[in-house]
Tab-separated table of C-alpha atoms and ligand atoms in Angstrom:
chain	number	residue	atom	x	y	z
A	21	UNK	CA	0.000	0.000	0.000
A	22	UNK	CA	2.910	2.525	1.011
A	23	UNK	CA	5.950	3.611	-1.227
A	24	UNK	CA	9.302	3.222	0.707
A	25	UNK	CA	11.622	6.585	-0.510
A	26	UNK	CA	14.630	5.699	-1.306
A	27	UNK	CA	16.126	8.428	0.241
A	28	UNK	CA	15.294	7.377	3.741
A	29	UNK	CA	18.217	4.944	4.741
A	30	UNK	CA	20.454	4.403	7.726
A	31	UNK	CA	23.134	5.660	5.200
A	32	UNK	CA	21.258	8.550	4.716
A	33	UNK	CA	20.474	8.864	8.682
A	34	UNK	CA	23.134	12.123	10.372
A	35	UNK	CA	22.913	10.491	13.844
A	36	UNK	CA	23.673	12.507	17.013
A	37	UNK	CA	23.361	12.404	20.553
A	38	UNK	CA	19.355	13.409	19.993
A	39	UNK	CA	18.705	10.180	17.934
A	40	UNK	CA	21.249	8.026	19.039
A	41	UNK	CA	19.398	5.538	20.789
A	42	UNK	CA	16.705	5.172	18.243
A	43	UNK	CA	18.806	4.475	15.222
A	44	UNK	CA	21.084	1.881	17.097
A	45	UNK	CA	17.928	-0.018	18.234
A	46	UNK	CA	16.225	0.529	14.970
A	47	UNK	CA	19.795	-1.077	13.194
A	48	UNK	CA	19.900	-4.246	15.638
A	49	UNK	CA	15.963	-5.039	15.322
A	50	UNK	CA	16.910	-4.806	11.230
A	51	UNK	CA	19.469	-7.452	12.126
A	52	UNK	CA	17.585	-10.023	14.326
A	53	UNK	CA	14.522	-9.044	13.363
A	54	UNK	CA	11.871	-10.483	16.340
A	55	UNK	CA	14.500	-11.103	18.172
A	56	UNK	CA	16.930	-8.242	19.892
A	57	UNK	CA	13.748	-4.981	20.140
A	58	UNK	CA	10.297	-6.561	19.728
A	59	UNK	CA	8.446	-4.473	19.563
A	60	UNK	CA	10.642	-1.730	18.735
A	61	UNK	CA	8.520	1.909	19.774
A	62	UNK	CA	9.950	5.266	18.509
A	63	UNK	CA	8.550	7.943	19.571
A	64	UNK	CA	8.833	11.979	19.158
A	65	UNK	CA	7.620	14.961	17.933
A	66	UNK	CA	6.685	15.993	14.283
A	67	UNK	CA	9.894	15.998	11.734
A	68	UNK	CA	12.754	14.711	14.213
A	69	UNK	CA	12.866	11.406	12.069
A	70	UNK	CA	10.764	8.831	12.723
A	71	UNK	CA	8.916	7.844	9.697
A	72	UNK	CA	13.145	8.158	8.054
A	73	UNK	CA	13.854	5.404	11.001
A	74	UNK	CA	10.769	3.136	10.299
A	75	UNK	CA	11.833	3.522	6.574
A	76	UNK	CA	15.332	2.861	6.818
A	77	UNK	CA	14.772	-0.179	9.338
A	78	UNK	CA	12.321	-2.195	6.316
A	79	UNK	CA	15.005	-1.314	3.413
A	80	UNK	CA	17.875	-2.871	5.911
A	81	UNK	CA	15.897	-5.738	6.890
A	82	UNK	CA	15.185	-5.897	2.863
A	83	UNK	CA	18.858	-6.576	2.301
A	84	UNK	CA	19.564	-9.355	4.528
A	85	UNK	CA	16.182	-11.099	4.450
A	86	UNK	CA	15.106	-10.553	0.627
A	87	UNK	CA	12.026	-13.226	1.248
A	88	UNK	CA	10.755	-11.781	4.732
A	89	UNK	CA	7.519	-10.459	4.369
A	90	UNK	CA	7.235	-6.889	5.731
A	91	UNK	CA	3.991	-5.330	5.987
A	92	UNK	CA	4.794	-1.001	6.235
A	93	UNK	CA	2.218	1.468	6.419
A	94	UNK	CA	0.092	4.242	8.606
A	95	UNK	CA	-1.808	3.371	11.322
A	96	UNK	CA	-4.232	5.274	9.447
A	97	UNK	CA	-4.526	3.056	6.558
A	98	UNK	CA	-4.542	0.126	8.986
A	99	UNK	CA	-7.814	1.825	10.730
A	100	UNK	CA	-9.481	2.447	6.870
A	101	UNK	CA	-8.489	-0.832	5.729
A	102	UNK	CA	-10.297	-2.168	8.972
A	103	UNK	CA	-13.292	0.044	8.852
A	104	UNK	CA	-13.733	-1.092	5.341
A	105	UNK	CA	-13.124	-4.747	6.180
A	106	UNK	CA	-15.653	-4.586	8.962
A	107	UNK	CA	-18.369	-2.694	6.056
A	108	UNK	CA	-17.645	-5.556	3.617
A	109	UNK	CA	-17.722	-8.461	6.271
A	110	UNK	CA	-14.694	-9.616	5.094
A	111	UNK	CA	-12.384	-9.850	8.249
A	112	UNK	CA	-10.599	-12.838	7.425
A	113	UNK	CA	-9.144	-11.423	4.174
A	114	UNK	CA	-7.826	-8.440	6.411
A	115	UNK	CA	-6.922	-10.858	8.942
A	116	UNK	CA	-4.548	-12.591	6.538
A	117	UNK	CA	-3.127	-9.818	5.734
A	118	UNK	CA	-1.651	-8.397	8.545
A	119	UNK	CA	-0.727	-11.657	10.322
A	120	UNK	CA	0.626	-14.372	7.663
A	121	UNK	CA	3.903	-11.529	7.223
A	122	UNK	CA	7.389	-11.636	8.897
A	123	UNK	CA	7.544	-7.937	9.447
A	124	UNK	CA	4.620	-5.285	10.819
A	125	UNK	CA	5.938	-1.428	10.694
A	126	UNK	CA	3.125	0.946	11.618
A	127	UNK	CA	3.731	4.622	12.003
A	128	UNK	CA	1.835	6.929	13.641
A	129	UNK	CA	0.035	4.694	16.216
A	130	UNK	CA	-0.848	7.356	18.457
A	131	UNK	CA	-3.901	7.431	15.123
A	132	UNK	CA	-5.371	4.274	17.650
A	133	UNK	CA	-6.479	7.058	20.270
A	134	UNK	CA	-10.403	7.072	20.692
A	135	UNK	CA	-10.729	4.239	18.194
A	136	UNK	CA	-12.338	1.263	20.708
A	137	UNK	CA	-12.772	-1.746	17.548
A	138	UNK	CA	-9.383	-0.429	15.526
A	139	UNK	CA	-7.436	-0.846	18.729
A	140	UNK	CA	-8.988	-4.410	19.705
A	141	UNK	CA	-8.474	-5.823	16.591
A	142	UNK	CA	-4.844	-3.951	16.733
A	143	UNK	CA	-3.988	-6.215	20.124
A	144	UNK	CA	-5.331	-9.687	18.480
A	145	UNK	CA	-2.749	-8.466	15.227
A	146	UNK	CA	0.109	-7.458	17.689
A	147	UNK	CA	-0.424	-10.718	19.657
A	148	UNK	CA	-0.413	-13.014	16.865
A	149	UNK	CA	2.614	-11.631	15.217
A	150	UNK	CA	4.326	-11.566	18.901
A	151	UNK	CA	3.795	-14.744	20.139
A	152	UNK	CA	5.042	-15.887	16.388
A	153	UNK	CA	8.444	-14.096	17.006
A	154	UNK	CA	7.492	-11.818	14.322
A	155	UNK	CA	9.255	-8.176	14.599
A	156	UNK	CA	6.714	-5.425	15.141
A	157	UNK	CA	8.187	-1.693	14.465
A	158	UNK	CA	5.316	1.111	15.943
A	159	UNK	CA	6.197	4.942	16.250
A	160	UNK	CA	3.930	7.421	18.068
A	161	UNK	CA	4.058	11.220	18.358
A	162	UNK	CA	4.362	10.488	21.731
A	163	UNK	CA	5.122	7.886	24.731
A	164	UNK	CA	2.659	4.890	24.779
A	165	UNK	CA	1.160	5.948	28.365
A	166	UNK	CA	0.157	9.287	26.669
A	167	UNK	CA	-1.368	8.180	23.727
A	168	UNK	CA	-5.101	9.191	24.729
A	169	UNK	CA	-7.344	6.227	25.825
A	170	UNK	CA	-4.880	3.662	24.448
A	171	UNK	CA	-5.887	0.304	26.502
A	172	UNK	CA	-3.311	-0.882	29.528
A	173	UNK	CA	-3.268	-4.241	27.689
A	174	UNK	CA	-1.805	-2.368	24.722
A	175	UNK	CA	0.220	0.531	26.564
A	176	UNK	CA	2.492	-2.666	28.550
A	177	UNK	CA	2.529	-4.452	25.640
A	178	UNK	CA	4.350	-1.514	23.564
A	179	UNK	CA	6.959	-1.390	26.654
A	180	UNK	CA	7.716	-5.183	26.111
A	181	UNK	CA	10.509	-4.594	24.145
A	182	UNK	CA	12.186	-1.031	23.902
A	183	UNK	CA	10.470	2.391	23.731
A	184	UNK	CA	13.136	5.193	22.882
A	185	UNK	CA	12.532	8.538	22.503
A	186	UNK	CA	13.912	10.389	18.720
A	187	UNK	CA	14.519	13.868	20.334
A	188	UNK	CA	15.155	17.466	18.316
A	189	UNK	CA	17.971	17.539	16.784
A	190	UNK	CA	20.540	19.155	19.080
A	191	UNK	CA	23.027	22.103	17.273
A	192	UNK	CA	25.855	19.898	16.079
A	193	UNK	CA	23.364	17.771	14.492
A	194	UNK	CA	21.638	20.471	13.024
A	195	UNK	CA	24.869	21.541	11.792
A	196	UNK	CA	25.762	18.057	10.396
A	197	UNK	CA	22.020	17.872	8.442
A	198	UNK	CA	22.870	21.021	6.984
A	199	UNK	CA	26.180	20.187	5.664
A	200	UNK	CA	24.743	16.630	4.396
A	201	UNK	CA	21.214	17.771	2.916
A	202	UNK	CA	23.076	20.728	1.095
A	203	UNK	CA	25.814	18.324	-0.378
A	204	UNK	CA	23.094	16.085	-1.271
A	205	UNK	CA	21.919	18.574	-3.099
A	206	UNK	CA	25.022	19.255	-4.796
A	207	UNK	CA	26.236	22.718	-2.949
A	208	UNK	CA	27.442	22.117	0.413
A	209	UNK	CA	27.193	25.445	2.378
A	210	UNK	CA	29.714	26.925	3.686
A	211	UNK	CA	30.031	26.413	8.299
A	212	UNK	CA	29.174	29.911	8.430
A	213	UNK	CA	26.063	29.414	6.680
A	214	UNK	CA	25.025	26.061	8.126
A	215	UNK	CA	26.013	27.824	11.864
A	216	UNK	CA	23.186	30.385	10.844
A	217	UNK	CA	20.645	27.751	9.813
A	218	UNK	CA	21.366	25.873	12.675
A	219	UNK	CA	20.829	28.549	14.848
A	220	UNK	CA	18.027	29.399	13.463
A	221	UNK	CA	16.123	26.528	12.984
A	222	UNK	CA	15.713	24.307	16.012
A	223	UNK	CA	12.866	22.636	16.369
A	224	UNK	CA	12.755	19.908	13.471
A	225	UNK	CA	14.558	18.392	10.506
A	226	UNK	CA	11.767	18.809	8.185
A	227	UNK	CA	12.228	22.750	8.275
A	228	UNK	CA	15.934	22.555	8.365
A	229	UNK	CA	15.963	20.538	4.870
A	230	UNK	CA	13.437	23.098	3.742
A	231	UNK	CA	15.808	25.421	4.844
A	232	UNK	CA	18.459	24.133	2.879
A	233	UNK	CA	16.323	23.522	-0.375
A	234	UNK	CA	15.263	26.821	-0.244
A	235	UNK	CA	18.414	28.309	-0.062
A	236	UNK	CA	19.967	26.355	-2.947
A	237	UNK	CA	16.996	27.335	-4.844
A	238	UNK	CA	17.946	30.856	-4.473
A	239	UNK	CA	20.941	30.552	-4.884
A	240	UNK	CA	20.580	29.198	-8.436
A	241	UNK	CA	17.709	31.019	-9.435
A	242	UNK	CA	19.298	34.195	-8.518
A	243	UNK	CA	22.654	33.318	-9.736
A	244	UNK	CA	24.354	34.845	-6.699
A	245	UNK	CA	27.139	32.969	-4.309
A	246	UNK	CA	26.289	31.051	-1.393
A	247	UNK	CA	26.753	33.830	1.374
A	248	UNK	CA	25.812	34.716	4.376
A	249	UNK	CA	24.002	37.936	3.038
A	250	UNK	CA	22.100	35.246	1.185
A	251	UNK	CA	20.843	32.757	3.596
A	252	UNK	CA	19.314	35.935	5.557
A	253	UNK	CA	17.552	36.783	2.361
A	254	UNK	CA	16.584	33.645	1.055
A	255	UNK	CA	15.441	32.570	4.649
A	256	UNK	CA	13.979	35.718	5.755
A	257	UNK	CA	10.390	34.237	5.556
A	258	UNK	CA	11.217	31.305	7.862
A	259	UNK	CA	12.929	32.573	10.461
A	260	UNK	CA	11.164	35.530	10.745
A	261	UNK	CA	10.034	35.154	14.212
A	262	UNK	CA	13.446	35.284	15.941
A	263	UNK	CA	14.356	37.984	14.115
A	264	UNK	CA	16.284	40.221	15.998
A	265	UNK	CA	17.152	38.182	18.729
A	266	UNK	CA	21.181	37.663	18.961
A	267	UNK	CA	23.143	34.374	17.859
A	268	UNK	CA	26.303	33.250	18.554
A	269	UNK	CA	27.138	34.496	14.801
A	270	UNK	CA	26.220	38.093	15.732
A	271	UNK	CA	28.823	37.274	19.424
A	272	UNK	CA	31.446	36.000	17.184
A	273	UNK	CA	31.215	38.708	14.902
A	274	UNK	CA	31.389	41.491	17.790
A	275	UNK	CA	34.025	39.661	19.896
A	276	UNK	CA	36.971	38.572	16.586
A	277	UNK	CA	36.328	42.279	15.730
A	278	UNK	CA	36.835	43.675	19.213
A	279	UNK	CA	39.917	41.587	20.466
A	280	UNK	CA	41.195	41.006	17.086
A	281	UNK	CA	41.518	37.257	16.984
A	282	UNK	CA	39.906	34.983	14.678
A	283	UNK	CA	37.248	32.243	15.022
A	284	UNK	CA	39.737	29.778	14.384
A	285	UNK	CA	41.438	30.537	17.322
A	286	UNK	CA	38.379	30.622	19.530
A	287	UNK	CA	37.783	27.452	18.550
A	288	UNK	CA	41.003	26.065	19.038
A	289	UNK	CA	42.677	24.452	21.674
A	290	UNK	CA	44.764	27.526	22.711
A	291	UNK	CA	45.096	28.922	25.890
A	292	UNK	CA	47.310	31.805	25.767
A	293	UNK	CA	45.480	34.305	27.803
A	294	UNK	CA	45.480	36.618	24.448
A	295	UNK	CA	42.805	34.036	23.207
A	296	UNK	CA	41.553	32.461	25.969
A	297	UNK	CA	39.972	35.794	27.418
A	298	UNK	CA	38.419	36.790	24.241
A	299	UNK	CA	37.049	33.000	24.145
A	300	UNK	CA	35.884	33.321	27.698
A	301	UNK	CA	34.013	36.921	27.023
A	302	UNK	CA	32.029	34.914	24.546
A	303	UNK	CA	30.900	32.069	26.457
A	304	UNK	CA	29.716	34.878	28.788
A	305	UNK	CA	27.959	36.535	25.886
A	306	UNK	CA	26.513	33.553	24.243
A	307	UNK	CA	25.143	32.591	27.924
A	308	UNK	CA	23.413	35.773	28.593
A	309	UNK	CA	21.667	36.761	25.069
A	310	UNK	CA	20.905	33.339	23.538
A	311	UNK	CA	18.852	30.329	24.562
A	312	UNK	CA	21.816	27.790	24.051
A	313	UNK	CA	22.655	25.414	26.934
A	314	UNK	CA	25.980	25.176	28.432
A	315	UNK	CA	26.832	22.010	26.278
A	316	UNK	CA	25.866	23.992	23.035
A	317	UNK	CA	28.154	27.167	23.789
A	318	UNK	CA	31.112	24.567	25.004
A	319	UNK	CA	30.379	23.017	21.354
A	320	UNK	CA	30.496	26.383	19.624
A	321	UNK	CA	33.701	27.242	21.114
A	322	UNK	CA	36.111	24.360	19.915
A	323	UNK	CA	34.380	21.486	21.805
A	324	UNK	CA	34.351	22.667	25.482
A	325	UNK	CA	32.391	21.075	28.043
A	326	UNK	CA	29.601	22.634	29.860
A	327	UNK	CA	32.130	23.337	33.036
A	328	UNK	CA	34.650	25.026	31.316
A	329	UNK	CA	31.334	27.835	30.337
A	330	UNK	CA	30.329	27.586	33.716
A	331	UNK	CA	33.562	29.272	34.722
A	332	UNK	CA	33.908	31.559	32.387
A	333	UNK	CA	30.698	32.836	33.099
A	334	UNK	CA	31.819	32.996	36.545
A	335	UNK	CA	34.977	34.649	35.892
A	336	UNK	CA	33.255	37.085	33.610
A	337	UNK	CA	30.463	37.981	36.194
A	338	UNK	CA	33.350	38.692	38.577
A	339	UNK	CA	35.253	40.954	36.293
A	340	UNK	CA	32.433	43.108	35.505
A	341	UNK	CA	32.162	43.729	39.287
A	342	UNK	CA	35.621	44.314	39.575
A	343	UNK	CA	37.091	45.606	36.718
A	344	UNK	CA	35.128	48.839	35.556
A	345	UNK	CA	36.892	49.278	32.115
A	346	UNK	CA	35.567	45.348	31.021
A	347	UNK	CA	32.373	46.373	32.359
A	348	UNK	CA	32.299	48.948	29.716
A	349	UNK	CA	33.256	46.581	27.379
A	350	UNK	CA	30.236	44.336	28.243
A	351	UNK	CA	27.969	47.238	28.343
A	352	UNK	CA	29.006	47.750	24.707
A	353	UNK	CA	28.970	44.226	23.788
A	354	UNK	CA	25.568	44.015	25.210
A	355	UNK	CA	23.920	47.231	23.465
A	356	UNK	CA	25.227	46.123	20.107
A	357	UNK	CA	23.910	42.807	20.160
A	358	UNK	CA	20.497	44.622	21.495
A	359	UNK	CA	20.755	45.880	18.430
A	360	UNK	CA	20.273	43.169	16.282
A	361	UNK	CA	24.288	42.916	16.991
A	362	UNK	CA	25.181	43.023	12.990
A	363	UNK	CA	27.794	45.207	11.919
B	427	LIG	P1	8.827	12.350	11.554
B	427	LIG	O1	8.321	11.069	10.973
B	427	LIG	O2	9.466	12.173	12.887
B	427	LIG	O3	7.804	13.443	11.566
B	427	LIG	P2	10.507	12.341	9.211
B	427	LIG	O4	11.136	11.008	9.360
B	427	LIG	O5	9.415	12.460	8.218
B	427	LIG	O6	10.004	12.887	10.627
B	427	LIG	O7	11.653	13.397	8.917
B	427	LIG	C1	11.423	14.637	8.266
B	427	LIG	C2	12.460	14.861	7.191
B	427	LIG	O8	13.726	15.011	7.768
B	427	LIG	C3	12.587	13.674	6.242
B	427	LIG	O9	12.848	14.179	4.948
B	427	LIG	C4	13.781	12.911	6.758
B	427	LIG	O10	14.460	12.224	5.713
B	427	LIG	C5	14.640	14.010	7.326
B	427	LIG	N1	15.411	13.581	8.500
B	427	LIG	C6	14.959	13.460	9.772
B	427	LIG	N2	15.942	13.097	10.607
B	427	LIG	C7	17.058	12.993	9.863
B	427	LIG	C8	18.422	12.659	10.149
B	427	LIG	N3	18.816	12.374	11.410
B	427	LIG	N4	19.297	12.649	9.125
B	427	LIG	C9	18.913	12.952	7.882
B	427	LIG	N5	17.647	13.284	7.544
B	427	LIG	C10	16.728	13.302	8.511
B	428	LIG	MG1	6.416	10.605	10.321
């Protein structure tokens, strides 16, 4: 009934620490199918890379197993093919379907909440297949004890095996998507550019390849480089709403140009106080005007861990107190940035 895309393969999968966990259990229930995760339940919110998972997991088993038969589709269909069933009388036929296969991969379960007869005849089709050793693949939108009125019976049965959460992808990951969608698509940006998309766009992968399609699209269209100038053009429409507020592109910018060093060197291992400071000042900075964690700024900043911020935003906060000069500084980092922080 459903089209596998081609695209969506483990190969094809930029895993980070946000999605780790799914695509590793996602690989070994490909390689033992029924027998390492059964049933294997991913679950997040919309565009982190579920349906990519559930996609890449029947293509893999597809390679070792050639003759397994795997049944893939939306637990919508499943409900419509059921209702219809049901209208026509004809349960066995639908019966046979779903349970004389090697392989059931249903996305978007959660589509079982409020349905009473879809999710009964769901637990006699889980059951079967289980107690066959048959591998059963579900993801949801959400955990299974929030799926609204899903049964207990079904709920512990979707814990059986391993539920793992696919989370938003974090900002090296978004960073790594951008590279690898744009080089799919024959132009890999540039880091500066990617930094700014990935800054930009947090919340899902979906808008981050849109991002990056857009973008390319311009690009060509318009004849003009990949630049930074660019991306805030092309992408002015769909990042609209944070507009304004300062990234860690606008602190870079403000702090190289103040203390005279380059990003290279804030990203390096260096600690020569000539760089380290300047490093240091914009930790501070990327602490106090963006919404990036401590782990995210130590990542911006040549790999640092979220410690290593923690005291520089402690030594900074000191300074300031101290030193009145620096506290000018800061006032004047902090006003720029206010002001959109570009140039
Ligand atoms: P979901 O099913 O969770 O809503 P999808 O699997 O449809 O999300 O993902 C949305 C888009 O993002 C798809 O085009 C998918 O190929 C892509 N995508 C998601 N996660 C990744 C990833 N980690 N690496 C590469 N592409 C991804
Ligand atoms: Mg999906």
């Amino acid at each position: 009934d459903f089209v596998l895309n081609q695209k969506c393969t483990f190969d094809n999968f930029v895993v980070g620490p946000c999605n780790r966990f799914g695509h590793a259990a996602s690989m070994g229930a490909a390689e033992q199918p029924g027998k390492s995760y059964n049933p294997l339940f991913l679950h997040g919110s919309v565009g982190v890379g579920k349906t990519h998972l559930l996609q890449a997991f029947c293509f893999s088993v597809l390679e070792r197993f050639p003759d397994y038969r795997i049944l893939y589709l939306s637990c919508e269909t499943f409900v419509n093919h059921f209702i219809s069933a049901l209208d026509a009388g004809d349960m066995q036929r639908f019966r046979d379907k779903y349970r004389d296969i090697d392989v059931l991969v249903i996305d978007d379960i959660q589509t079982l909440a409020n349905k009473e007869k879809s999710q009964e005849e769901f637990f006699h089709t889980f059951n079967s297949l289980y107690n066959a050793g048959k591998q059963i693949v579900l993801s949801a939108d959400c955990p299974p004890k929030d799926i609204p009125t899903l049964h207990d019976r079904l709920v512990s049965r979707f814990k059986w095996g391993m539920v793992t959460e696919i989370e938003p992808p974090c900002y090296e990951t978004r960073m790594a998507i951008v590279k690898r969608k744009s080089r799919e698509r024959g132009d890999e940006v540039p880091d500066e550019i990617a930094r700014f998309i990935a800054e930009n766009i947090e919340e899902n992968v979906r808008e981050l390849e849109g991002a990056v399609t857009r973008l390319i699209g311009y690009s060509r269209m318009t004849g003009a480089p990949l630049s930074l100038d660019l991306a805030r053009e092309a992408l002015a429409g769909l990042i609209e709403v944070r507009k304004g507020a300062p990234t860690v592109e606008d602190i870079i910018h403000q702090v190289t140009d103040h203390y005279q060093v380059k990003l290279s060197d804030l990203q390096s291992k260096r600690r020569t106080k000539a760089i380290a400071f300047p490093r240091q000042v914009a930790m501070y900075l990327a602490r106090k005007v963006t919404r990036h964690s401590l782990e995210e700024i130590g990542g911006f900043f040549g790999g640092r861990d979220h410690t290593t911020v923690l005291y520089a935003v402690d030594k900074m906060e000191k300074l300031i107190v101290s030193d009145a000069v620096f506290s000018k500084d800061i006032q004047q980092f902090m006003d720029r940035l206010g002001n959109g922080g570009r140039k």
